XYZ file of C-alpha atoms in Angstrom:
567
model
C 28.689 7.518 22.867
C 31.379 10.332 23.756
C 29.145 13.707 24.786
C 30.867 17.259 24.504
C 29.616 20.418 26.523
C 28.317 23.957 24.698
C 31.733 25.647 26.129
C 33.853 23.063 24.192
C 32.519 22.897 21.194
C 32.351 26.945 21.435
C 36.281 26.674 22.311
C 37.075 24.195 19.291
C 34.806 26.258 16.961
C 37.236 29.389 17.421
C 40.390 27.516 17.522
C 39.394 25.727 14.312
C 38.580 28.884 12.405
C 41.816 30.692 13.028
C 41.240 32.636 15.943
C 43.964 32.740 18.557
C 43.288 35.865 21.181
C 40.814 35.960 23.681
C 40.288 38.945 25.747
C 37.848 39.294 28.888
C 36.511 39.285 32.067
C 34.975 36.644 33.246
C 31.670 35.946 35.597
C 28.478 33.581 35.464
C 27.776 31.889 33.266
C 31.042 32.064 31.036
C 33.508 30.898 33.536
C 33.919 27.298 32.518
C 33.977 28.654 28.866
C 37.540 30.865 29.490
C 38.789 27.688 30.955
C 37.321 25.817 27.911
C 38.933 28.559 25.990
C 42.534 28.035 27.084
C 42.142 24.084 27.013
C 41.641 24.608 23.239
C 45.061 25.966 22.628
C 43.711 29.467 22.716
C 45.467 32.373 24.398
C 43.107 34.265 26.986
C 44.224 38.383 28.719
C 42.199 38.723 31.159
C 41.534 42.275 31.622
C 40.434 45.196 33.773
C 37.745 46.236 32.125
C 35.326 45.155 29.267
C 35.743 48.426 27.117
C 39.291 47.854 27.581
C 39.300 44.149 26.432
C 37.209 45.129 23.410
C 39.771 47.516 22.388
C 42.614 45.244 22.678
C 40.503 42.178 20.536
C 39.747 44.681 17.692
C 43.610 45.450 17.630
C 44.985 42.223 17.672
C 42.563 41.411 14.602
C 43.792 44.525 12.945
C 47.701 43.414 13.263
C 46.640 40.050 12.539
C 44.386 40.142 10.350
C 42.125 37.318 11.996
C 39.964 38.426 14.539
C 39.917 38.822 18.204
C 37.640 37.808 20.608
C 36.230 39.531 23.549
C 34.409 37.480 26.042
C 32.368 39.285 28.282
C 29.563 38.114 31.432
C 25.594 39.062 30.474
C 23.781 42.761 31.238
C 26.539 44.605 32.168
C 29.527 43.430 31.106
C 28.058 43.272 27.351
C 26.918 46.515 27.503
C 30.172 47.789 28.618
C 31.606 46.102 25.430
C 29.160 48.578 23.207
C 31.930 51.645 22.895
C 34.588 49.555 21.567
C 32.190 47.258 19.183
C 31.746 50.840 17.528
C 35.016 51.763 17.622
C 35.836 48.405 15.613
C 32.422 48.668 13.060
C 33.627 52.161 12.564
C 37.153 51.661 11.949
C 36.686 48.483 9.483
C 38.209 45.958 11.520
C 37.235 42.189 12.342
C 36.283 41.655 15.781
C 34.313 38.716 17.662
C 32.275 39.228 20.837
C 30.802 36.594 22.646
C 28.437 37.789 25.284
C 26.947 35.508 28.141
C 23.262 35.543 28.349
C 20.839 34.629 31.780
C 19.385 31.099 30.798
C 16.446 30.675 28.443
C 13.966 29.561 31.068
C 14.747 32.166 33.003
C 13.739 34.859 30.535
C 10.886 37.267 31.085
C 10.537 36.706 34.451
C 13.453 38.845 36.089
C 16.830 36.256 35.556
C 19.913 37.313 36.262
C 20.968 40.508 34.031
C 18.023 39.787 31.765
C 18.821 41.912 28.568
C 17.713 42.121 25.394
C 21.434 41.626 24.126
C 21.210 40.586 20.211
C 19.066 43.338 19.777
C 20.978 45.866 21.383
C 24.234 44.298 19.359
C 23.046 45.246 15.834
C 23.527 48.388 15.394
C 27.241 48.014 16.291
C 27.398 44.832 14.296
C 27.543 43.470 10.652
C 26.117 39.543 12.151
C 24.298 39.347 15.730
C 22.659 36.425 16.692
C 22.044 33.180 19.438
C 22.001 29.600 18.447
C 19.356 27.860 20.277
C 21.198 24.461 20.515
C 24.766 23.288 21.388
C 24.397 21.868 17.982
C 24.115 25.102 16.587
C 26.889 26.466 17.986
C 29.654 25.689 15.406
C 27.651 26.695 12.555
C 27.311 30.368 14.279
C 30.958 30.669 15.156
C 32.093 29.567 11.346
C 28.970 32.438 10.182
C 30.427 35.558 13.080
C 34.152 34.572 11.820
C 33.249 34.864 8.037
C 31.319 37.948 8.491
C 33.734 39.755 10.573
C 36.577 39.537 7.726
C 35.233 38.829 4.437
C 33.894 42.425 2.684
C 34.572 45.064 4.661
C 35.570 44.008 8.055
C 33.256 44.716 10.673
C 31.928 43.010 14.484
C 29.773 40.022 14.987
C 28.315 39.086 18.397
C 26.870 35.974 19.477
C 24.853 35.225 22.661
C 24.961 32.307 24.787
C 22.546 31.265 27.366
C 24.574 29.450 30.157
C 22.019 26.095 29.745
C 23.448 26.384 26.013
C 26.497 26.105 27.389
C 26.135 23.598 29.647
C 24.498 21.359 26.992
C 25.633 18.577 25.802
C 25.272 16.650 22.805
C 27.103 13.491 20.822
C 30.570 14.660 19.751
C 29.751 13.013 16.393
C 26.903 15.661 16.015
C 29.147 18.518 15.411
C 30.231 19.775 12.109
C 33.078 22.119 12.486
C 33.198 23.879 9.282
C 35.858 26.056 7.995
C 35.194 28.932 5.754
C 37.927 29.377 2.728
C 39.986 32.595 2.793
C 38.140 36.012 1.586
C 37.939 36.000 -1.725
C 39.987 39.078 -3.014
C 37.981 41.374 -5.551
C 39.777 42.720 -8.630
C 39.047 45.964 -10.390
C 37.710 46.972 -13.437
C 40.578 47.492 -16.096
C 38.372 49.964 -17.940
C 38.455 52.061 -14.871
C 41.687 51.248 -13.732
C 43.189 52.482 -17.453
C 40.721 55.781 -17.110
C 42.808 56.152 -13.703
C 45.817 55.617 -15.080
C 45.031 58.185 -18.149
C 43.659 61.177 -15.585
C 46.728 60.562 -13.592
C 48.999 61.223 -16.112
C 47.018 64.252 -16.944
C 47.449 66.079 -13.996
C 48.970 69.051 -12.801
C 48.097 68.402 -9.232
C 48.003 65.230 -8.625
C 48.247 63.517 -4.690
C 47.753 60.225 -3.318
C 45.733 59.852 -0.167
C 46.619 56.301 1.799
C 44.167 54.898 4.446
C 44.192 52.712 7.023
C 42.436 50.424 4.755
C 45.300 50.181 2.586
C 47.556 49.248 5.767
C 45.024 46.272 6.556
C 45.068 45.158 3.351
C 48.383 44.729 3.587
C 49.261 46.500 0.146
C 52.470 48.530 1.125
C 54.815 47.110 -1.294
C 52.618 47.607 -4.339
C 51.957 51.320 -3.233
C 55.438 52.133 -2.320
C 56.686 50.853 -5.943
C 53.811 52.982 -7.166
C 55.225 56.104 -4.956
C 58.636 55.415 -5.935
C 58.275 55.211 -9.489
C 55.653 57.824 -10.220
C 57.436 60.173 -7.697
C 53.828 61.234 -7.034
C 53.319 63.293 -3.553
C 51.227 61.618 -1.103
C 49.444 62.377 2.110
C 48.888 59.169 4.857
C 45.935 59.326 7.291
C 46.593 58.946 11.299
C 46.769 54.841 10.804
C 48.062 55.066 7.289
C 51.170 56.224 8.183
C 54.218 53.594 7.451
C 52.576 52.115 4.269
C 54.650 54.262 2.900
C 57.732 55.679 5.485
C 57.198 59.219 6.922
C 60.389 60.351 5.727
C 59.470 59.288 2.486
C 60.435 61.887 -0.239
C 57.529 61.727 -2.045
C 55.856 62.826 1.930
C 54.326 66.083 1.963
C 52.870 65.631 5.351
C 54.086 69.099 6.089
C 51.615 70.550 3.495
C 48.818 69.150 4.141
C 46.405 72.030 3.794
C 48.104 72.762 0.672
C 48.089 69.649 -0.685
C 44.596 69.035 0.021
C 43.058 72.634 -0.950
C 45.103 72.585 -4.417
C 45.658 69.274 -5.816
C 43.158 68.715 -9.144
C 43.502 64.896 -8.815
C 43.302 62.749 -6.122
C 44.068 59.352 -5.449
C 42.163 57.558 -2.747
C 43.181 54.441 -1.680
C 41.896 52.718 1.433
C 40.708 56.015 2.797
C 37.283 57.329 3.209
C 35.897 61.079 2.543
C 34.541 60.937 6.461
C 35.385 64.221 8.902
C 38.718 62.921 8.544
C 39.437 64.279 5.280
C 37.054 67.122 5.387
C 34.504 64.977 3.218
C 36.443 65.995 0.297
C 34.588 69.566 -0.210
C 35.219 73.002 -0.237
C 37.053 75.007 1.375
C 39.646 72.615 1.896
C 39.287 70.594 -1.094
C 39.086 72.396 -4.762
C 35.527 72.494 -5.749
C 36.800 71.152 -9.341
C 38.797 68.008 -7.335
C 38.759 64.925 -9.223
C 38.876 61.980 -7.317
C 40.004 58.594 -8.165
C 38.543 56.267 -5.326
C 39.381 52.951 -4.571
C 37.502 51.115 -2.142
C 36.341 47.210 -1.518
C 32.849 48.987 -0.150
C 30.562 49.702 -2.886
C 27.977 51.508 -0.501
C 31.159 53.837 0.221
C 31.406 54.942 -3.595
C 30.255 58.811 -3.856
C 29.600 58.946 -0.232
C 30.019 62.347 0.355
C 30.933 63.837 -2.853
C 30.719 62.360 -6.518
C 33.851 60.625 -7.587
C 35.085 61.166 -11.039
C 36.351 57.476 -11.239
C 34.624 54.688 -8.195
C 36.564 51.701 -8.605
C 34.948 48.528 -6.512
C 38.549 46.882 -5.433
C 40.853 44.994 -3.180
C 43.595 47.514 -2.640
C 46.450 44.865 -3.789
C 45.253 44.172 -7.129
C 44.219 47.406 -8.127
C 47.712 49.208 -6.958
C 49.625 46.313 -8.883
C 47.651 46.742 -11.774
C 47.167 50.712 -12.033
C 51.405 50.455 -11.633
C 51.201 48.205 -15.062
C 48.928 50.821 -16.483
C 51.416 53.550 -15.048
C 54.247 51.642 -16.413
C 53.041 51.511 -20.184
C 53.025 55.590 -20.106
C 56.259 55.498 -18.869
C 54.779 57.829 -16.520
C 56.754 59.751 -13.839
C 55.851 63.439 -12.201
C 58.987 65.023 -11.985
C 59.813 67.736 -8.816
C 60.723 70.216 -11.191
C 57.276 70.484 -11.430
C 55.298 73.674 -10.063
C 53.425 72.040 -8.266
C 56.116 69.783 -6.316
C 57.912 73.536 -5.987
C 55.101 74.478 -4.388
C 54.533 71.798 -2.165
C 58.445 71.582 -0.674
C 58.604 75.165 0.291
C 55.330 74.544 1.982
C 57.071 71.551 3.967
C 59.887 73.490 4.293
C 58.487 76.590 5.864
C 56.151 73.886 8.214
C 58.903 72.340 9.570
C 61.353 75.206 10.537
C 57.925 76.382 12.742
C 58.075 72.936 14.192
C 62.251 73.172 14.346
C 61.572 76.474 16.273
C 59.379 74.501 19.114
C 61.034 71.521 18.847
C 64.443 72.902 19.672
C 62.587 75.064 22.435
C 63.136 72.727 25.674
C 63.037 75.375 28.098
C 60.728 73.732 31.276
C 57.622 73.494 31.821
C 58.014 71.999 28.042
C 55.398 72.108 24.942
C 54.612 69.045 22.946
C 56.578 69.699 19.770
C 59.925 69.683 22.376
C 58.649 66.004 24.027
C 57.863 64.514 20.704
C 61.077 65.845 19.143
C 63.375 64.462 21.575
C 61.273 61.129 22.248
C 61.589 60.641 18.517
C 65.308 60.753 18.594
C 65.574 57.470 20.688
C 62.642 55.096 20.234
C 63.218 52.199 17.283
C 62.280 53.489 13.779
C 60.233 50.259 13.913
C 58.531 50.645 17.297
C 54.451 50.301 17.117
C 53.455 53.547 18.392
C 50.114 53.942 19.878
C 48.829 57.666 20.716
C 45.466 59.259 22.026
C 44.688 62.705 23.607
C 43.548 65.686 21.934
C 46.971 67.694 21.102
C 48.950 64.995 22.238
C 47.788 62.811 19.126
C 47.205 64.976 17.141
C 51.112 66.915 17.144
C 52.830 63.546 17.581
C 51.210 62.665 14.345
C 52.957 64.861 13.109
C 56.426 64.549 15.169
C 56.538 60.898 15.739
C 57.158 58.961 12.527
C 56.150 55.695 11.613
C 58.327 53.360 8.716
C 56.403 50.164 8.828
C 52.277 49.981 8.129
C 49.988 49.009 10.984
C 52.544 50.384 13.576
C 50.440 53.255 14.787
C 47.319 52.908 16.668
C 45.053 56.071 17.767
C 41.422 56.871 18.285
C 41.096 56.067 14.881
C 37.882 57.041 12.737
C 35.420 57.012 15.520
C 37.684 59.043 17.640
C 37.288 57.194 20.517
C 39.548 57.740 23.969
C 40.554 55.032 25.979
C 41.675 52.817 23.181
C 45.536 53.848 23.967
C 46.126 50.665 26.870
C 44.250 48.416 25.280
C 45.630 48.825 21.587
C 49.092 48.742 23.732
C 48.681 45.342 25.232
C 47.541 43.878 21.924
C 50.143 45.438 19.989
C 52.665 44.037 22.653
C 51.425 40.671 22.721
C 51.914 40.606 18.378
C 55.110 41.816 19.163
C 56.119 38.683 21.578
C 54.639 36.213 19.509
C 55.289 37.701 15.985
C 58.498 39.799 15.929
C 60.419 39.414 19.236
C 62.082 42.037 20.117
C 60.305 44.993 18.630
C 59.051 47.400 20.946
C 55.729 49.443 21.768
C 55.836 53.114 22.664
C 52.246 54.258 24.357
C 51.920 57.872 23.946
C 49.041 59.157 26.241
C 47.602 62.191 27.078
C 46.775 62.484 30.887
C 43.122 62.967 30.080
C 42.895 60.050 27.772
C 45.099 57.728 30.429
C 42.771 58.272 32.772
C 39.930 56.184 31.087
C 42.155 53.074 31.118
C 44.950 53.632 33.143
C 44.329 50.391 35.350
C 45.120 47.949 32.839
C 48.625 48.783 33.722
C 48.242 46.159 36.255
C 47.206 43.683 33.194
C 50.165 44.778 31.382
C 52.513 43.758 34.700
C 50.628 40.388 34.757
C 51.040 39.481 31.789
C 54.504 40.551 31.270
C 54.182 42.813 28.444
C 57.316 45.374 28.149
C 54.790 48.669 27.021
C 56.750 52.007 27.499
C 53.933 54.533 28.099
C 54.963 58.329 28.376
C 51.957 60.409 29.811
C 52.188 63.847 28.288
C 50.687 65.902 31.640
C 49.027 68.961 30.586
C 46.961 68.631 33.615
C 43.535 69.096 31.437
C 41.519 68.084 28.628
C 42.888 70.558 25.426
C 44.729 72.796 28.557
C 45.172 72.765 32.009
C 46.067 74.945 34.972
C 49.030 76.204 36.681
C 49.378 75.043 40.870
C 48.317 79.271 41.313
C 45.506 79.668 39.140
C 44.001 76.428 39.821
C 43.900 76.995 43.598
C 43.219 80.576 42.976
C 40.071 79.514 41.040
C 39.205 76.422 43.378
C 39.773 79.122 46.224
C 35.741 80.018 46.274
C 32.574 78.689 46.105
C 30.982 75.277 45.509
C 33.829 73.107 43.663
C 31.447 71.610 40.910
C 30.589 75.137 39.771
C 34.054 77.039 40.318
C 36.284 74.180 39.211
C 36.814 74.517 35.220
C 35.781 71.629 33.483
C 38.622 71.165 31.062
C 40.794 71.227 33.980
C 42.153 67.953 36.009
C 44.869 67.761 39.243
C 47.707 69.644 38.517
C 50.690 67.562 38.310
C 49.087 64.195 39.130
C 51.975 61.728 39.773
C 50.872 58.788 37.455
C 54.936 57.201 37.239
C 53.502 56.178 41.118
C 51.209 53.713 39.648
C 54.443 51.682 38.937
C 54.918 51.474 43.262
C 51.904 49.196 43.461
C 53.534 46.916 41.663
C 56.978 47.410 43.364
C 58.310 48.656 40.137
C 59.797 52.257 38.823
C 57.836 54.860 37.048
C 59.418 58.146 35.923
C 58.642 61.733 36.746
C 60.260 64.022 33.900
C 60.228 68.064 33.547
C 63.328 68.042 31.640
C 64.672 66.712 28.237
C 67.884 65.182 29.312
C 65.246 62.979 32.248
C 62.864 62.300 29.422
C 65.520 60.630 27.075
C 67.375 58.840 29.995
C 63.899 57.282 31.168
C 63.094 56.026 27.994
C 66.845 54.730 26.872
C 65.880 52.713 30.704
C 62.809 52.032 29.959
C 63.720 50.650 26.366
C 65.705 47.881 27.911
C 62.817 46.154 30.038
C 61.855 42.738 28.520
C 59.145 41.972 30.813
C 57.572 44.606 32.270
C 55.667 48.052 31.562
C 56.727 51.373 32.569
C 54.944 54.965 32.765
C 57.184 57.895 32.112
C 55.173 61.161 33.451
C 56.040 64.246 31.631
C 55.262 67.330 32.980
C 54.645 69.972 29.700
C 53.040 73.588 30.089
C 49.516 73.903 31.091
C 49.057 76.171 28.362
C 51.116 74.141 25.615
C 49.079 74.378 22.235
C 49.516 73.386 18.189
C 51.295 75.644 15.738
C 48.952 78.595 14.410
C 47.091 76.382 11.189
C 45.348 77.754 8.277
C 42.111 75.776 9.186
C 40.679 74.167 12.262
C 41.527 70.815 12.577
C 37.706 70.044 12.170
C 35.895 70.928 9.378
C 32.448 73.070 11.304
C 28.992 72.253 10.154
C 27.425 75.271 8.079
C 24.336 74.630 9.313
């Protein structure tokens, strides 16, 4: 009778549910398994570092849709994985991690980077668990695939003992079950018509779209709804594109105002987290009333009480509200005060931003670099930005046409995700839409945490334009004479400031390891010609260094970007 190994039937198990990505690094006992892995049809990056690779699987199951996988070696290289299983639990997106484990018999009494790893998994986890047979194996891999994308997406881990692995059992033995798709769930038409009725009530209404609403992939129902309503509407970071940027109906630029004023709101795919302020006062209307639709019961009132909680996949519920909508022959027209209101708002907003923009004398500020880049990149590009200022202002400068093409620290606001999101978003590109192209916008701060997965990026062939916006710090840096003035006395660790890094670190040299060319920019006219270069590579990455003022901040706002405790 034909006999099959742990690592195969672990291989088949993902290849048979849907899976295609794999991203690791590899080391005892899950060696054989990544070649197990690829003999199964599935596609394995290995990577620099586990954090990274965990970044890069959640990404790929956000574009997607079906989850990555992250393979990682026991103790360590698990653990390492923990920062980017939150990331992907927090943000809502489905994720697989499959962790090594020392052998069972070797438990308890010291084995090789003995840890307790289920356990630790949980709390970063909707499903955690080891199967304690080969047999076992396909059931668990059917269970951490369902999990991961049915509800709310979310992580599942499974552990595997390397005599698991190496067991084998009767090929006949193994049941390889696949799970239907995710059942969608359809609102309430009660509620939906209350919705319908309150929006066609108000004087200040605004649509809020989340990154929820991007997976769900409901951007042609909400931009009929947009269209035809003519209602204004606000995106968050990784809802931008559901609906274009340069959408009319975009009042981006008014943010604060839109927020602190409207009476109703429209939530869809979007939670009331730090994000949005939690939906209170100051910068919400104490009187709000919120319209929230959500797949996530357990998110319903979560930080304030809704006046309508709709339980709903975002698809049916736009399509149907738009019905509801429809019948009222409902449409909020800019003459409006409140769409008055709102455009000289944007207006005023983006002749301060004009006024930087246009501003390119050297060293250059943010809203100048973002300005310019914008100009040249593909309206379609996936654009993937983290950094303090430097994601937060190209938010605002950058503009994104298509949903799910921008990537950032997302809701956990986590840095280092910018090279990994990259390579996954790179590798959809190649097999999904040749030809489109992915712009990674980095801080020098945040590129730091990553930065050697440029070398998987060369490896793998994966044209990734990344532009390092060099403040030389973390928020700000230093000029060359005030940082060696400063530096100029005492012990370094105390005297040295600690938002401050190197001034004018050469990253573009990175490229020279790989006999490649990087770019070092000060000036406009260098920035666009490097990327209009850099556009044109089809198989390799590039870093294009720009120098901008130590001192470079975000326009004067109304309100901190972060809503303080009051406690």
């Amino acid at each position: 009778m034909s006999e099959v190994d742990g690592n195969t039937i672990l291989a088949e198990s993902l290849k048979k549910q849907g899976v295609e990505y794999v991203f690791g690094i590899i080391g005892i006992p899950v060696i054989e398994l990544s070649m197990a892995m690829q003999s199964a049809g599935l596609k394995y990056i290995g990577m620099r570092n586990e954090q990274a690779a965990c970044y890069a699987a959640q990404a790929i199951g956000y574009l997607t849709g079906k989850p990555g996988v992250v393979l990682v070696v026991s103790g360590p290289g698990l653990l390492h994985c923990y920062g980017g299983m939150a990331n992907a639990q927090i943000n809502c997106w489905p994720l697989v991690v499959i962790g090594g484990a020392t052998s069972v018999d070797h438990e308890g009494i010291g084995g090789f980077q003995e840890c307790p790893q289920v356990e630790l998994s949980r709390p970063y986890c909707k499903y955690a668990a080891r199967p304690h047979s080969a047999l076992l194996i396909a059931q668990h891999v059917e269970k951490a695939v369902r999990l991961a994308t049915y509800g709310r997406p979310g992580v599942s881990y499974l552990d595997f003992p390397g005599n698991i692995l190496q067991a084998k059992v009767p090929m006949t033995a193994v049941d390889y079950y696949v799970h239907p798709e995710p059942p969608l769930c359809h609102p309430d038409m009660k509620l939906v018509q209350e919705a319908a009725n309150l929006l066609a009530l108000a004087k200040r209404p605004l649509v809020i779209i989340g990154k929820g609403a991007a997976y769900a992939r409901a951007e042609n129902g909400i931009r009929k709804l947009i269209q035809n309503t003519n209602l204004p509407f606000l995106a968050t970071p990784m809802g931008k594109g559901v609906v274009p940027d340069t959408s009319p109906q975009c009042v981006a630029s008014a943010r604060t105002m839109a927020l602190q004023k409207a009476d109703v709101i429209l939530l869809l795919g979007a939670r009331l987290n730090w994000i949005l302020h939690f939906g209170r006062s100051p910068r919400f209307s104490n009187d709000v009333k919120v319209i929230q639709a959500d797949l996530c019961p357990e998110e319903m009132h979560n930080s304030i009480r809704s006046h309508i909680a709709v339980q709903t996949d975002i698809v049916p519920f736009v399509d149907a509200l738009f019905m509801k909508i429809a019948q009222k022959r409902f449409t909020f027209t800019r003459e409006k005060d409140w769409w008055k209101a709102l455009r000289e708002q944007c207006s005023k907003t983006r002749r301060q931003c004009t006024k930087m923009a246009l501003d390119i004398s050297t060293p250059l500020n943010y809203y100048a670099v973002f300005h310019h880049l914008q100009e040249i990149i593909p309206k379609d590009a996936i654009i993937v930005s983290e950094g303090a200022n430097t994601m937060d202002i190209g938010r605002t400068m950058l503009h994104n046409s298509l949903a799910r093409h921008r990537l950032d620290a997302g809701t956990f606001g986590t840095m280092g995700v910018g090279p990994g999101f990259a390579i996954a978003a790179a590798l959809f590109c190649r097999d999904y839409v040749p030809g489109k192209k992915v712009i990674c916008v980095e801080g020098d701060s945040a590129f730091g945490f990553s930065g050697m997965e440029i070398e998987t990026m060369v490896r793998y062939k994966l044209p990734i334009v990344i532009v390092v916006v060099n403040n030389g710090g973390i928020y700000s840096g230093f000029d060359q004479e005030s940082y060696d003035t400063i530096r100029s006395d005492g012990d370094l660790a105390q005297v040295t400031p600690p938002m401050a890094l190197t001034v004018e670190t050469h990253y573009e040299n990175m490229m020279g390891m790989f006999n490649q060319k990087g770019y070092f920019v000060r000036q406009i006219p260098e920035l666009q010609k490097a990327v209009k270069e850099s556009l044109t590579l089809v198989d390799k990455p590039t870093i294009i260094n720009v120098i901008i003022s130590p001192s470079a901040e975000r326009k004067q706002q109304a309100f901190g970007w972060l809503t303080e405790s009051k406690l």
